[in-house]
mmCIF file of C-alpha atoms and ligand atoms in Angstrom:
data_model
loop_
_atom_site.group_PDB
_atom_site.id
_atom_site.type_symbol
_atom_site.label_atom_id
_atom_site.label_comp_id
_atom_site.label_asym_id
_atom_site.label_seq_id
_atom_site.Cartn_x
_atom_site.Cartn_y
_atom_site.Cartn_z
ATOM 1 C CA LEU A 7 0.000 0.000 0.000
ATOM 2 C CA ARG A 8 1.841 3.054 -1.291
ATOM 3 C CA GLY A 9 3.167 5.085 1.644
ATOM 4 C CA LEU A 10 1.423 2.845 4.173
ATOM 5 C CA GLY A 11 3.579 -0.284 4.323
ATOM 6 C CA ARG A 12 2.085 -3.707 3.675
ATOM 7 C CA GLY A 13 -1.504 -4.852 3.780
ATOM 8 C CA LEU A 14 -1.923 -8.196 5.486
ATOM 9 C CA GLY A 15 -5.000 -10.386 5.000
ATOM 10 C CA VAL A 16 -5.789 -12.647 7.951
ATOM 11 C CA HIS A 17 -8.461 -15.344 8.124
ATOM 12 C CA ARG A 18 -10.733 -14.718 11.103
ATOM 13 C CA ALA A 19 -10.271 -18.282 12.365
ATOM 14 C CA ALA A 20 -6.490 -17.711 12.330
ATOM 15 C CA LEU A 21 -6.945 -14.429 14.197
ATOM 16 C CA PHE A 22 -9.154 -16.181 16.729
ATOM 17 C CA GLY A 23 -6.446 -18.850 17.181
ATOM 18 C CA VAL A 24 -3.751 -16.222 17.841
ATOM 19 C CA LEU A 25 -5.936 -14.408 20.380
ATOM 20 C CA ARG A 26 -6.948 -17.643 22.087
ATOM 21 C CA ASP A 27 -3.312 -18.761 22.384
ATOM 22 C CA ALA A 28 -2.468 -15.388 23.984
ATOM 23 C CA VAL A 29 -5.332 -15.782 26.483
ATOM 24 C CA VAL A 30 -4.201 -19.306 27.390
ATOM 25 C CA ALA A 31 -0.541 -18.179 27.676
ATOM 26 C CA ALA A 32 -1.604 -15.363 30.031
ATOM 27 C CA GLY A 33 -3.353 -17.926 32.246
ATOM 28 C CA ILE A 34 -6.769 -16.262 31.852
ATOM 29 C CA PRO A 35 -9.518 -18.807 32.584
ATOM 30 C CA VAL A 36 -12.006 -19.339 29.731
ATOM 31 C CA ARG A 37 -15.550 -20.491 30.467
ATOM 32 C CA THR A 38 -17.647 -21.708 27.578
ATOM 33 C CA GLY A 39 -21.291 -22.714 27.219
ATOM 34 C CA LYS A 40 -22.633 -19.725 29.182
ATOM 35 C CA ALA A 41 -24.782 -17.044 27.554
ATOM 36 C CA VAL A 42 -24.458 -13.553 28.999
ATOM 37 C CA THR A 43 -27.964 -12.140 29.294
ATOM 38 C CA GLY A 44 -27.462 -8.761 30.933
ATOM 39 C CA PHE A 45 -25.450 -6.342 33.036
ATOM 40 C CA GLU A 46 -26.377 -4.554 36.228
ATOM 41 C CA ALA A 47 -24.124 -2.225 38.231
ATOM 42 C CA GLY A 48 -20.889 -4.060 37.406
ATOM 43 C CA ARG A 49 -22.511 -7.502 37.651
ATOM 44 C CA LEU A 50 -22.912 -9.913 34.751
ATOM 45 C CA LEU A 51 -26.207 -11.734 34.412
ATOM 46 C CA LEU A 52 -26.043 -15.313 33.152
ATOM 47 C CA GLY A 53 -29.711 -16.263 33.071
ATOM 48 C CA ALA A 54 -30.846 -16.468 36.681
ATOM 49 C CA ARG A 55 -27.245 -16.242 37.953
ATOM 50 C CA ARG A 56 -25.326 -13.064 38.760
ATOM 51 C CA GLU A 57 -21.567 -12.730 38.848
ATOM 52 C CA GLY A 58 -19.465 -9.868 40.172
ATOM 53 C CA PRO A 59 -19.416 -7.019 40.877
ATOM 54 C CA PHE A 60 -16.415 -6.400 38.617
ATOM 55 C CA ASP A 61 -14.327 -3.212 38.375
ATOM 56 C CA LEU A 62 -14.916 -3.301 34.631
ATOM 57 C CA VAL A 63 -16.842 -5.496 32.202
ATOM 58 C CA VAL A 64 -15.614 -5.440 28.579
ATOM 59 C CA ASP A 65 -18.461 -6.171 26.188
ATOM 60 C CA ALA A 66 -17.094 -7.978 23.115
ATOM 61 C CA LEU A 67 -20.329 -9.867 22.384
ATOM 62 C CA GLY A 68 -20.654 -8.619 18.816
ATOM 63 C CA ALA A 69 -23.458 -6.920 16.896
ATOM 64 C CA ALA A 70 -26.299 -8.543 18.873
ATOM 65 C CA SER A 71 -24.821 -7.819 22.301
ATOM 66 C CA PRO A 72 -27.481 -7.875 25.027
ATOM 67 C CA LEU A 73 -25.314 -5.420 27.009
ATOM 68 C CA ARG A 74 -25.623 -2.567 24.499
ATOM 69 C CA VAL A 75 -28.771 -1.258 26.212
ATOM 70 C CA ASN A 76 -26.531 -0.250 29.130
ATOM 71 C CA LEU A 77 -24.585 2.280 27.047
ATOM 72 C CA PRO A 78 -25.713 5.915 27.308
ATOM 73 C CA GLY A 79 -28.285 6.838 24.639
ATOM 74 C CA ALA A 80 -28.263 3.300 23.161
ATOM 75 C CA ARG A 81 -30.553 2.876 20.175
ATOM 76 C CA PRO A 82 -31.604 -0.378 18.505
ATOM 77 C CA PRO A 83 -29.452 -1.307 15.470
ATOM 78 C CA ARG A 84 -30.768 -0.777 11.947
ATOM 79 C CA THR A 85 -30.965 -4.037 9.969
ATOM 80 C CA LEU A 86 -29.730 -3.351 6.425
ATOM 81 C CA PRO A 87 -31.934 -4.753 3.617
ATOM 82 C CA PHE A 88 -29.078 -6.581 1.885
ATOM 83 C CA GLY A 89 -26.974 -9.322 3.416
ATOM 84 C CA ALA A 90 -25.138 -12.250 1.853
ATOM 85 C CA VAL A 91 -24.807 -15.991 1.818
ATOM 86 C CA TRP A 92 -21.213 -17.032 2.114
ATOM 87 C CA GLY A 93 -19.124 -20.147 2.429
ATOM 88 C CA THR A 94 -15.525 -21.317 2.420
ATOM 89 C CA VAL A 95 -14.061 -23.350 -0.457
ATOM 90 C CA PRO A 96 -10.569 -24.516 -1.434
ATOM 91 C CA TRP A 97 -8.669 -21.838 -3.377
ATOM 92 C CA ILE A 98 -8.763 -22.267 -7.166
ATOM 93 C CA ASP A 99 -6.083 -20.531 -9.244
ATOM 94 C CA ALA A 100 -7.631 -20.691 -12.709
ATOM 95 C CA GLY A 101 -9.238 -17.323 -13.469
ATOM 96 C CA PHE A 102 -8.503 -15.805 -10.044
ATOM 97 C CA ASP A 103 -5.843 -13.637 -8.448
ATOM 98 C CA GLY A 104 -4.528 -14.851 -5.094
ATOM 99 C CA ALA A 105 -3.836 -11.262 -4.020
ATOM 100 C CA ALA A 106 -7.178 -9.675 -4.900
ATOM 101 C CA LEU A 107 -10.816 -9.713 -3.900
ATOM 102 C CA MET A 108 -12.650 -10.289 -7.185
ATOM 103 C CA GLN A 109 -16.302 -9.415 -7.612
ATOM 104 C CA ARG A 110 -18.893 -9.513 -10.374
ATOM 105 C CA TYR A 111 -21.827 -7.147 -10.345
ATOM 106 C CA GLU A 112 -25.091 -6.585 -12.123
ATOM 107 C CA GLN A 113 -25.825 -3.020 -11.063
ATOM 108 C CA ALA A 114 -25.783 -3.273 -7.249
ATOM 109 C CA SER A 115 -28.518 -5.862 -6.843
ATOM 110 C CA VAL A 116 -26.363 -8.834 -7.892
ATOM 111 C CA MET A 117 -22.897 -9.277 -6.474
ATOM 112 C CA ILE A 118 -20.727 -12.388 -6.466
ATOM 113 C CA GLY A 119 -17.406 -12.327 -4.653
ATOM 114 C CA VAL A 120 -14.380 -14.593 -4.394
ATOM 115 C CA MET A 121 -11.847 -13.547 -1.793
ATOM 116 C CA PRO A 122 -8.545 -15.275 -1.001
ATOM 117 C CA ILE A 123 -8.486 -15.856 2.757
ATOM 118 C CA GLY A 124 -5.209 -17.716 3.184
ATOM 119 C CA ARG A 125 -4.893 -20.767 5.404
ATOM 120 C CA GLN A 126 -6.414 -21.435 8.782
ATOM 121 C CA VAL A 127 -3.230 -23.119 10.037
ATOM 122 C CA VAL A 128 0.372 -23.022 8.842
ATOM 123 C CA GLY A 129 0.714 -25.592 6.043
ATOM 124 C CA GLY A 130 -3.091 -25.932 5.712
ATOM 125 C CA VAL A 131 -5.089 -25.778 2.475
ATOM 126 C CA ALA A 132 -5.346 -22.366 0.770
ATOM 127 C CA LEU A 133 -8.947 -21.155 0.994
ATOM 128 C CA ALA A 134 -11.347 -18.696 -0.589
ATOM 129 C CA ALA A 135 -14.491 -17.090 0.774
ATOM 130 C CA PHE A 136 -17.320 -17.218 -1.747
ATOM 131 C CA PHE A 137 -20.283 -14.888 -1.334
ATOM 132 C CA TRP A 138 -23.512 -13.928 -3.016
ATOM 133 C CA SER A 139 -25.270 -10.737 -2.045
ATOM 134 C CA LEU A 140 -29.019 -10.918 -1.482
ATOM 135 C CA LYS A 141 -31.868 -9.318 0.388
ATOM 136 C CA TRP A 142 -32.063 -11.473 3.472
ATOM 137 C CA GLU A 143 -35.860 -11.461 3.142
ATOM 138 C CA ASP A 144 -35.419 -13.323 -0.180
ATOM 139 C CA HIS A 145 -33.292 -16.084 1.330
ATOM 140 C CA GLU A 146 -36.171 -18.474 2.027
ATOM 141 C CA ALA A 147 -37.462 -18.189 -1.546
ATOM 142 C CA LEU A 148 -33.946 -18.744 -2.920
ATOM 143 C CA VAL A 149 -33.528 -21.954 -0.926
ATOM 144 C CA ALA A 150 -37.039 -23.109 -1.882
ATOM 145 C CA LYS A 151 -36.119 -22.905 -5.591
ATOM 146 C CA GLY A 152 -33.264 -25.346 -5.000
ATOM 147 C CA TYR A 153 -29.478 -25.192 -5.096
ATOM 148 C CA GLU A 154 -29.236 -26.245 -8.748
ATOM 149 C CA ALA A 155 -31.276 -23.259 -9.985
ATOM 150 C CA TRP A 156 -29.059 -20.820 -8.063
ATOM 151 C CA ARG A 157 -25.845 -22.621 -9.041
ATOM 152 C CA ASP A 158 -26.742 -22.427 -12.744
ATOM 153 C CA ARG A 159 -27.565 -18.724 -12.468
ATOM 154 C CA VAL A 160 -24.273 -17.897 -10.731
ATOM 155 C CA ALA A 161 -22.291 -20.019 -13.204
ATOM 156 C CA SER A 162 -23.968 -18.235 -16.128
ATOM 157 C CA LEU A 163 -22.997 -14.843 -14.647
ATOM 158 C CA TRP A 164 -19.423 -15.909 -13.835
ATOM 159 C CA PRO A 165 -18.432 -19.224 -15.487
ATOM 160 C CA ASP A 166 -15.052 -19.359 -13.665
ATOM 161 C CA THR A 167 -16.908 -19.996 -10.401
ATOM 162 C CA ALA A 168 -18.183 -23.424 -11.544
ATOM 163 C CA PRO A 169 -15.551 -25.271 -9.404
ATOM 164 C CA HIS A 170 -16.452 -23.157 -6.352
ATOM 165 C CA LEU A 171 -20.119 -23.988 -6.811
ATOM 166 C CA ARG A 172 -19.265 -27.690 -7.114
ATOM 167 C CA ALA A 173 -17.165 -27.488 -3.929
ATOM 168 C CA LEU A 174 -20.033 -25.827 -2.046
ATOM 169 C CA GLY A 175 -22.443 -28.540 -3.206
ATOM 170 C CA GLY A 176 -25.587 -27.204 -1.516
ATOM 171 C CA PHE A 177 -27.116 -24.392 0.523
ATOM 172 C CA GLU A 178 -26.070 -26.169 3.726
ATOM 173 C CA SER A 179 -22.487 -24.984 3.004
ATOM 174 C CA LEU A 180 -23.609 -21.354 2.824
ATOM 175 C CA THR A 181 -24.303 -19.187 5.863
ATOM 176 C CA LEU A 182 -26.802 -16.334 5.696
ATOM 177 C CA ALA A 183 -25.354 -13.098 7.081
ATOM 178 C CA ARG A 184 -27.584 -10.161 7.980
ATOM 179 C CA TYR A 185 -25.866 -6.834 8.431
ATOM 180 C CA GLN A 186 -26.765 -4.377 11.134
ATOM 181 C CA HIS A 187 -25.681 -0.786 11.315
ATOM 182 C CA GLN A 188 -25.318 0.892 14.685
ATOM 183 C CA THR A 189 -22.806 3.208 16.324
ATOM 184 C CA ALA A 190 -22.837 3.673 20.084
ATOM 185 C CA ARG A 191 -22.931 7.375 20.910
ATOM 186 C CA LEU A 192 -20.516 6.554 23.739
ATOM 187 C CA PRO A 193 -18.961 3.046 23.927
ATOM 188 C CA VAL A 194 -18.593 3.233 27.709
ATOM 189 C CA GLY A 195 -20.918 3.240 30.685
ATOM 190 C CA GLU A 196 -20.571 2.755 34.424
ATOM 191 C CA ARG A 197 -18.006 -0.108 34.775
ATOM 192 C CA LEU A 198 -18.684 -1.086 31.170
ATOM 193 C CA ALA A 199 -16.684 -0.738 27.931
ATOM 194 C CA ALA A 200 -17.962 -1.969 24.559
ATOM 195 C CA ILE A 201 -15.436 -2.938 21.891
ATOM 196 C CA GLY A 202 -15.766 -4.247 18.325
ATOM 197 C CA ASP A 203 -19.187 -4.903 16.838
ATOM 198 C CA ALA A 204 -20.792 -4.414 20.254
ATOM 199 C CA ALA A 205 -19.777 -0.739 19.975
ATOM 200 C CA HIS A 206 -20.234 -0.272 16.215
ATOM 201 C CA SER A 207 -21.404 -2.643 13.517
ATOM 202 C CA THR A 208 -21.970 -2.154 9.809
ATOM 203 C CA SER A 209 -21.953 -3.993 6.474
ATOM 204 C CA PRO A 210 -18.541 -5.515 5.673
ATOM 205 C CA GLN A 211 -18.076 -3.557 2.415
ATOM 206 C CA LEU A 212 -14.974 -1.763 3.698
ATOM 207 C CA GLY A 213 -13.645 -4.922 5.379
ATOM 208 C CA GLN A 214 -12.786 -3.044 8.576
ATOM 209 C CA GLY A 215 -14.723 -4.919 11.270
ATOM 210 C CA ALA A 216 -11.813 -6.958 12.619
ATOM 211 C CA ASN A 217 -9.356 -4.034 12.320
ATOM 212 C CA MET A 218 -11.740 -1.807 14.248
ATOM 213 C CA ALA A 219 -12.294 -4.428 16.953
ATOM 214 C CA LEU A 220 -8.526 -4.870 17.421
ATOM 215 C CA LEU A 221 -7.967 -1.110 17.510
ATOM 216 C CA ASP A 222 -10.707 -0.764 20.133
ATOM 217 C CA ALA A 223 -9.123 -3.477 22.266
ATOM 218 C CA TRP A 224 -5.696 -1.867 22.019
ATOM 219 C CA ALA A 225 -7.055 1.648 22.671
ATOM 220 C CA LEU A 226 -8.813 0.376 25.803
ATOM 221 C CA THR A 227 -5.573 -1.262 26.964
ATOM 222 C CA VAL A 228 -3.554 1.931 26.409
ATOM 223 C CA ALA A 229 -6.197 4.088 28.115
ATOM 224 C CA LEU A 230 -6.393 1.840 31.194
ATOM 225 C CA ARG A 231 -2.591 1.648 31.454
ATOM 226 C CA ARG A 232 -2.339 5.435 31.386
ATOM 227 C CA ASN A 233 -4.984 6.018 34.043
ATOM 228 C CA ALA A 234 -5.108 4.504 37.518
ATOM 229 C CA ASP A 235 -8.787 5.450 37.687
ATOM 230 C CA VAL A 236 -11.101 3.259 35.566
ATOM 231 C CA THR A 237 -13.633 6.032 34.862
ATOM 232 C CA THR A 238 -10.937 8.357 33.493
ATOM 233 C CA GLY A 239 -9.459 5.455 31.526
ATOM 234 C CA LEU A 240 -12.850 4.774 29.930
ATOM 235 C CA ALA A 241 -13.222 8.437 28.965
ATOM 236 C CA ASP A 242 -9.783 8.277 27.301
ATOM 237 C CA TYR A 243 -10.744 5.073 25.471
ATOM 238 C CA ALA A 244 -13.883 6.720 24.089
ATOM 239 C CA ALA A 245 -11.868 9.780 23.019
ATOM 240 C CA PHE A 246 -9.176 7.670 21.282
ATOM 241 C CA ARG A 247 -11.724 5.928 19.077
ATOM 242 C CA ARG A 248 -14.451 8.570 18.600
ATOM 243 C CA TRP A 249 -13.595 10.170 15.242
ATOM 244 C CA HIS A 250 -11.989 7.179 13.541
ATOM 245 C CA VAL A 251 -14.991 4.977 14.294
ATOM 246 C CA ARG A 252 -17.464 7.690 13.298
ATOM 247 C CA LEU A 253 -15.698 8.394 10.002
ATOM 248 C CA TYR A 254 -15.632 4.713 9.027
ATOM 249 C CA GLN A 255 -19.198 4.093 10.140
ATOM 250 C CA ALA A 256 -20.371 7.066 8.057
ATOM 251 C CA MET A 257 -18.316 5.990 5.024
ATOM 252 C CA SER A 258 -19.517 2.411 5.253
ATOM 253 C CA PHE A 259 -23.136 3.528 5.547
ATOM 254 C CA SER A 260 -22.903 5.867 2.557
ATOM 255 C CA LEU A 261 -20.793 3.573 0.319
ATOM 256 C CA THR A 262 -22.728 0.329 0.913
ATOM 257 C CA PRO A 263 -25.612 1.245 -1.477
ATOM 258 C CA PHE A 264 -23.053 1.594 -4.303
ATOM 259 C CA TYR A 265 -22.422 -2.134 -3.872
ATOM 260 C CA GLN A 266 -25.645 -3.488 -2.395
ATOM 261 C CA SER A 267 -28.932 -1.814 -3.275
ATOM 262 C CA ASP A 268 -31.692 -1.653 -5.871
ATOM 263 C CA SER A 269 -30.478 1.747 -7.075
ATOM 264 C CA ARG A 270 -29.996 2.132 -10.839
ATOM 265 C CA TRP A 271 -27.813 5.240 -10.673
ATOM 266 C CA LEU A 272 -25.393 4.553 -7.831
ATOM 267 C CA PRO A 273 -23.803 1.559 -9.620
ATOM 268 C CA VAL A 274 -23.420 3.647 -12.800
ATOM 269 C CA LEU A 275 -21.632 6.311 -10.765
ATOM 270 C CA ARG A 276 -19.540 3.571 -9.124
ATOM 271 C CA ASP A 277 -18.461 2.161 -12.482
ATOM 272 C CA VAL A 278 -17.415 5.638 -13.636
ATOM 273 C CA LEU A 279 -15.635 6.622 -10.407
ATOM 274 C CA VAL A 280 -13.809 3.418 -9.394
ATOM 275 C CA PRO A 281 -11.492 3.331 -12.464
ATOM 276 C CA ILE A 282 -10.608 6.990 -11.778
ATOM 277 C CA ALA A 283 -10.113 6.376 -8.063
ATOM 278 C CA THR A 284 -7.762 3.469 -8.774
ATOM 279 C CA THR A 285 -5.592 5.242 -11.364
ATOM 280 C CA VAL A 286 -5.500 9.042 -10.918
ATOM 281 C CA PRO A 287 -3.054 10.207 -8.189
ATOM 282 C CA PRO A 288 -3.468 10.833 -5.301
ATOM 283 C CA LEU A 289 -6.765 8.902 -5.306
ATOM 284 C CA PRO A 290 -5.232 5.372 -5.307
ATOM 285 C CA GLN A 291 -3.275 6.239 -2.183
ATOM 286 C CA MET A 292 -6.387 7.647 -0.514
ATOM 287 C CA LEU A 293 -8.300 4.509 -1.492
ATOM 288 C CA ALA A 294 -5.499 2.351 -0.069
ATOM 289 C CA ALA A 295 -5.611 4.389 3.158
ATOM 290 C CA LEU A 296 -9.394 3.944 3.282
ATOM 291 C CA VAL A 297 -9.343 0.155 2.946
ATOM 292 C CA ALA A 298 -6.350 -0.134 5.287
ATOM 293 C CA GLY A 299 -8.323 1.678 8.000
ATOM 294 C CA ARG A 300 -5.743 4.484 7.931
ATOM 295 C CA LEU A 301 -7.893 7.549 7.167
ATOM 296 C CA LEU A 302 -7.628 9.749 10.293
ATOM 297 C CA ASP A 303 -4.763 7.365 11.027
ATOM 298 C CA PRO A 304 -5.407 5.927 14.508
ATOM 299 C CA LEU A 305 -2.000 4.230 14.823
ATOM 300 C CA PRO A 306 0.324 7.069 16.013
ATOM 301 C CA ALA A 307 -1.865 8.097 18.978
ATOM 302 C CA LEU A 308 -1.974 4.455 20.055
ATOM 303 C CA GLY A 309 1.806 3.977 19.734
ATOM 304 C CA LEU A 310 1.376 1.575 16.784
ATOM 305 C CA LYS A 311 3.146 1.307 13.425
ATOM 306 C CA GLY A 312 2.118 -0.258 10.091
ATOM 307 C CA VAL A 313 2.832 -3.946 9.442
ATOM 308 C CA GLU A 314 6.470 -4.829 8.769
ATOM 309 C CA LEU A 315 6.614 -8.266 7.193
ATOM 310 C CA GLN A 316 9.259 -10.755 8.259
ATOM 311 C CA ALA A 317 11.627 -12.060 5.590
ATOM 312 C CA GLY A 318 10.192 -15.122 3.883
ATOM 313 C CA VAL A 319 6.527 -14.108 4.125
ATOM 314 C CA GLN A 320 4.981 -14.306 0.655
ATOM 315 C CA THR A 321 3.680 -11.019 -0.697
ATOM 316 C CA ARG A 322 2.084 -9.835 -3.908
ATOM 317 C CA ALA A 323 2.082 -6.168 -4.805
ATOM 318 C CA SER A 324 -0.899 -6.094 -7.139
ATOM 319 C CA SER A 325 -4.570 -5.815 -6.445
ATOM 320 C CA ARG A 326 -7.417 -5.674 -8.895
ATOM 321 C CA HIS A 327 -11.002 -4.531 -8.812
ATOM 322 C CA ILE A 328 -13.458 -6.022 -11.283
HETATM 323 C C1 LIG B 662 -20.338 -12.069 6.038
HETATM 324 C C2 LIG B 662 -19.392 -11.196 6.800
HETATM 325 C C3 LIG B 662 -18.189 -10.839 6.217
HETATM 326 C C4 LIG B 662 -17.286 -10.036 6.908
HETATM 327 N N1 LIG B 662 -16.106 -9.719 6.313
HETATM 328 C C5 LIG B 662 -15.204 -8.994 6.983
HETATM 329 C C6 LIG B 662 -13.932 -8.716 6.418
HETATM 330 O O1 LIG B 662 -13.634 -9.092 5.283
HETATM 331 N N2 LIG B 662 -13.040 -8.021 7.163
HETATM 332 C C7 LIG B 662 -13.339 -7.585 8.419
HETATM 333 O O2 LIG B 662 -12.485 -6.971 9.075
HETATM 334 N N3 LIG B 662 -14.549 -7.809 8.973
HETATM 335 C C8 LIG B 662 -15.480 -8.507 8.289
HETATM 336 N N4 LIG B 662 -16.693 -8.749 8.857
HETATM 337 C C9 LIG B 662 -17.004 -8.141 10.159
HETATM 338 C C10 LIG B 662 -16.292 -8.889 11.289
HETATM 339 O O3 LIG B 662 -16.648 -10.260 11.257
HETATM 340 C C11 LIG B 662 -16.720 -8.281 12.620
HETATM 341 O O4 LIG B 662 -16.576 -6.883 12.586
HETATM 342 C C12 LIG B 662 -15.851 -8.839 13.743
HETATM 343 O O5 LIG B 662 -16.014 -10.245 13.831
HETATM 344 C C13 LIG B 662 -16.245 -8.184 15.070
HETATM 345 O O6 LIG B 662 -15.559 -8.834 16.094
HETATM 346 P P1 LIG B 662 -16.176 -8.877 17.556
HETATM 347 O O7 LIG B 662 -15.192 -9.658 18.364
HETATM 348 O O8 LIG B 662 -16.535 -7.508 17.990
HETATM 349 O O9 LIG B 662 -17.550 -9.662 17.447
HETATM 350 P P2 LIG B 662 -17.827 -11.165 16.985
HETATM 351 O O10 LIG B 662 -16.768 -11.648 16.056
HETATM 352 O O11 LIG B 662 -19.250 -11.180 16.520
HETATM 353 O O12 LIG B 662 -17.674 -12.018 18.329
HETATM 354 C C14 LIG B 662 -18.662 -11.976 19.341
HETATM 355 C C15 LIG B 662 -18.536 -13.265 20.153
HETATM 356 O O13 LIG B 662 -19.417 -13.185 21.287
HETATM 357 C C16 LIG B 662 -20.186 -14.377 21.363
HETATM 358 N N5 LIG B 662 -21.486 -14.005 21.955
HETATM 359 C C17 LIG B 662 -22.464 -13.264 21.392
HETATM 360 N N6 LIG B 662 -23.488 -13.098 22.244
HETATM 361 C C18 LIG B 662 -23.150 -13.758 23.376
HETATM 362 C C19 LIG B 662 -23.798 -13.933 24.638
HETATM 363 N N7 LIG B 662 -24.992 -13.405 24.883
HETATM 364 N N8 LIG B 662 -23.150 -14.649 25.606
HETATM 365 C C20 LIG B 662 -21.916 -15.184 25.366
HETATM 366 N N9 LIG B 662 -21.258 -15.045 24.186
HETATM 367 C C21 LIG B 662 -21.870 -14.345 23.203
HETATM 368 C C22 LIG B 662 -20.331 -14.854 19.925
HETATM 369 O O14 LIG B 662 -20.596 -16.244 19.894
HETATM 370 C C23 LIG B 662 -18.944 -14.509 19.368
HETATM 371 O O15 LIG B 662 -18.027 -15.533 19.645
HETATM 372 C C24 LIG B 662 -17.611 -9.554 8.199
HETATM 373 C C25 LIG B 662 -18.836 -9.895 8.782
HETATM 374 C C26 LIG B 662 -19.720 -10.712 8.093
HETATM 375 C C27 LIG B 662 -21.031 -11.091 8.752
#
């Protein structure tokens, strides 16, 4: 990424593995099989049980967090009309670029995507995420018409995906994702800090959800280290993340209809503007900064630097938008 160092794509399962290993190495006990149902004055509610009080509860329960109602001025999330079905398939070289997300569109109402997502474990099989954009309300009707009808339609729109469709084999390999858009006015409350999708969720068009969640976690760490008092630390955490999160939430909300909507004109504008944005300086660099999460660069204030790759890590310089 010109002027920004390297971009690094990480499979979410691999990221989860790294974080889990760090938790285990730090000796932090993990308890599974318990649903958090609420929060009350520093106490966690697990159904009929209460635990705590704790000095601080960090809410990382994602977009449907039941703890969000405890944030000041919390509003219910807005469910976006378009979502996607997506699945994971082995990577196929023929017709695809291992360093690029490739997509096919019909206006903004049809979108097929194939994204290289690396390997879940070192030495594992190279994988791709395959997705098909749809109105989540139409999902039932799509499934009712049968996998073969959908498979043939996708293959007619993008013949190179025939092996992916064979590998998927049926709708049971595809997960329906609904997207919700919400931004907490303040991601902190009394003894409570929300990070990641619990604090702000949106459609994944800009691919920033995991970056944002990691930045939140690091900002909270820095803020608590700098302040002996939890309340002041939480105020610092909110201040660290305020404008970066708001900018990206606003951009995601306004750009999503260019890629997922019934609009006739937004996709026309997109097809005119994207070739310009990817070729006319300084727009490519701004675009790179946008998709690297580096507009209003949050790294310096948090004492972070861009990714430096170790020798031997495979890189490709190109990226392509179709
Ligand atoms: C189809 C799709 C594609 C995406 N693509 C990208 C992408 O390319 N790049 C990117 O950066 N982001 C992407 N995102 C967004 C990204 O997945 C999220 O932003 C990210 O996972 C947020 O992390 P999180 O830890 O805040 O929440 P989550 O990953 O949602 O984790 C929340 C965890 O809390 C658990 N949990 C929830 N409720 C409870 C409860 N009541 N009690 C106990 N546990 C609970 C859940 O089981 C889960 O393990 C995508 C999202 C979707 C749906």
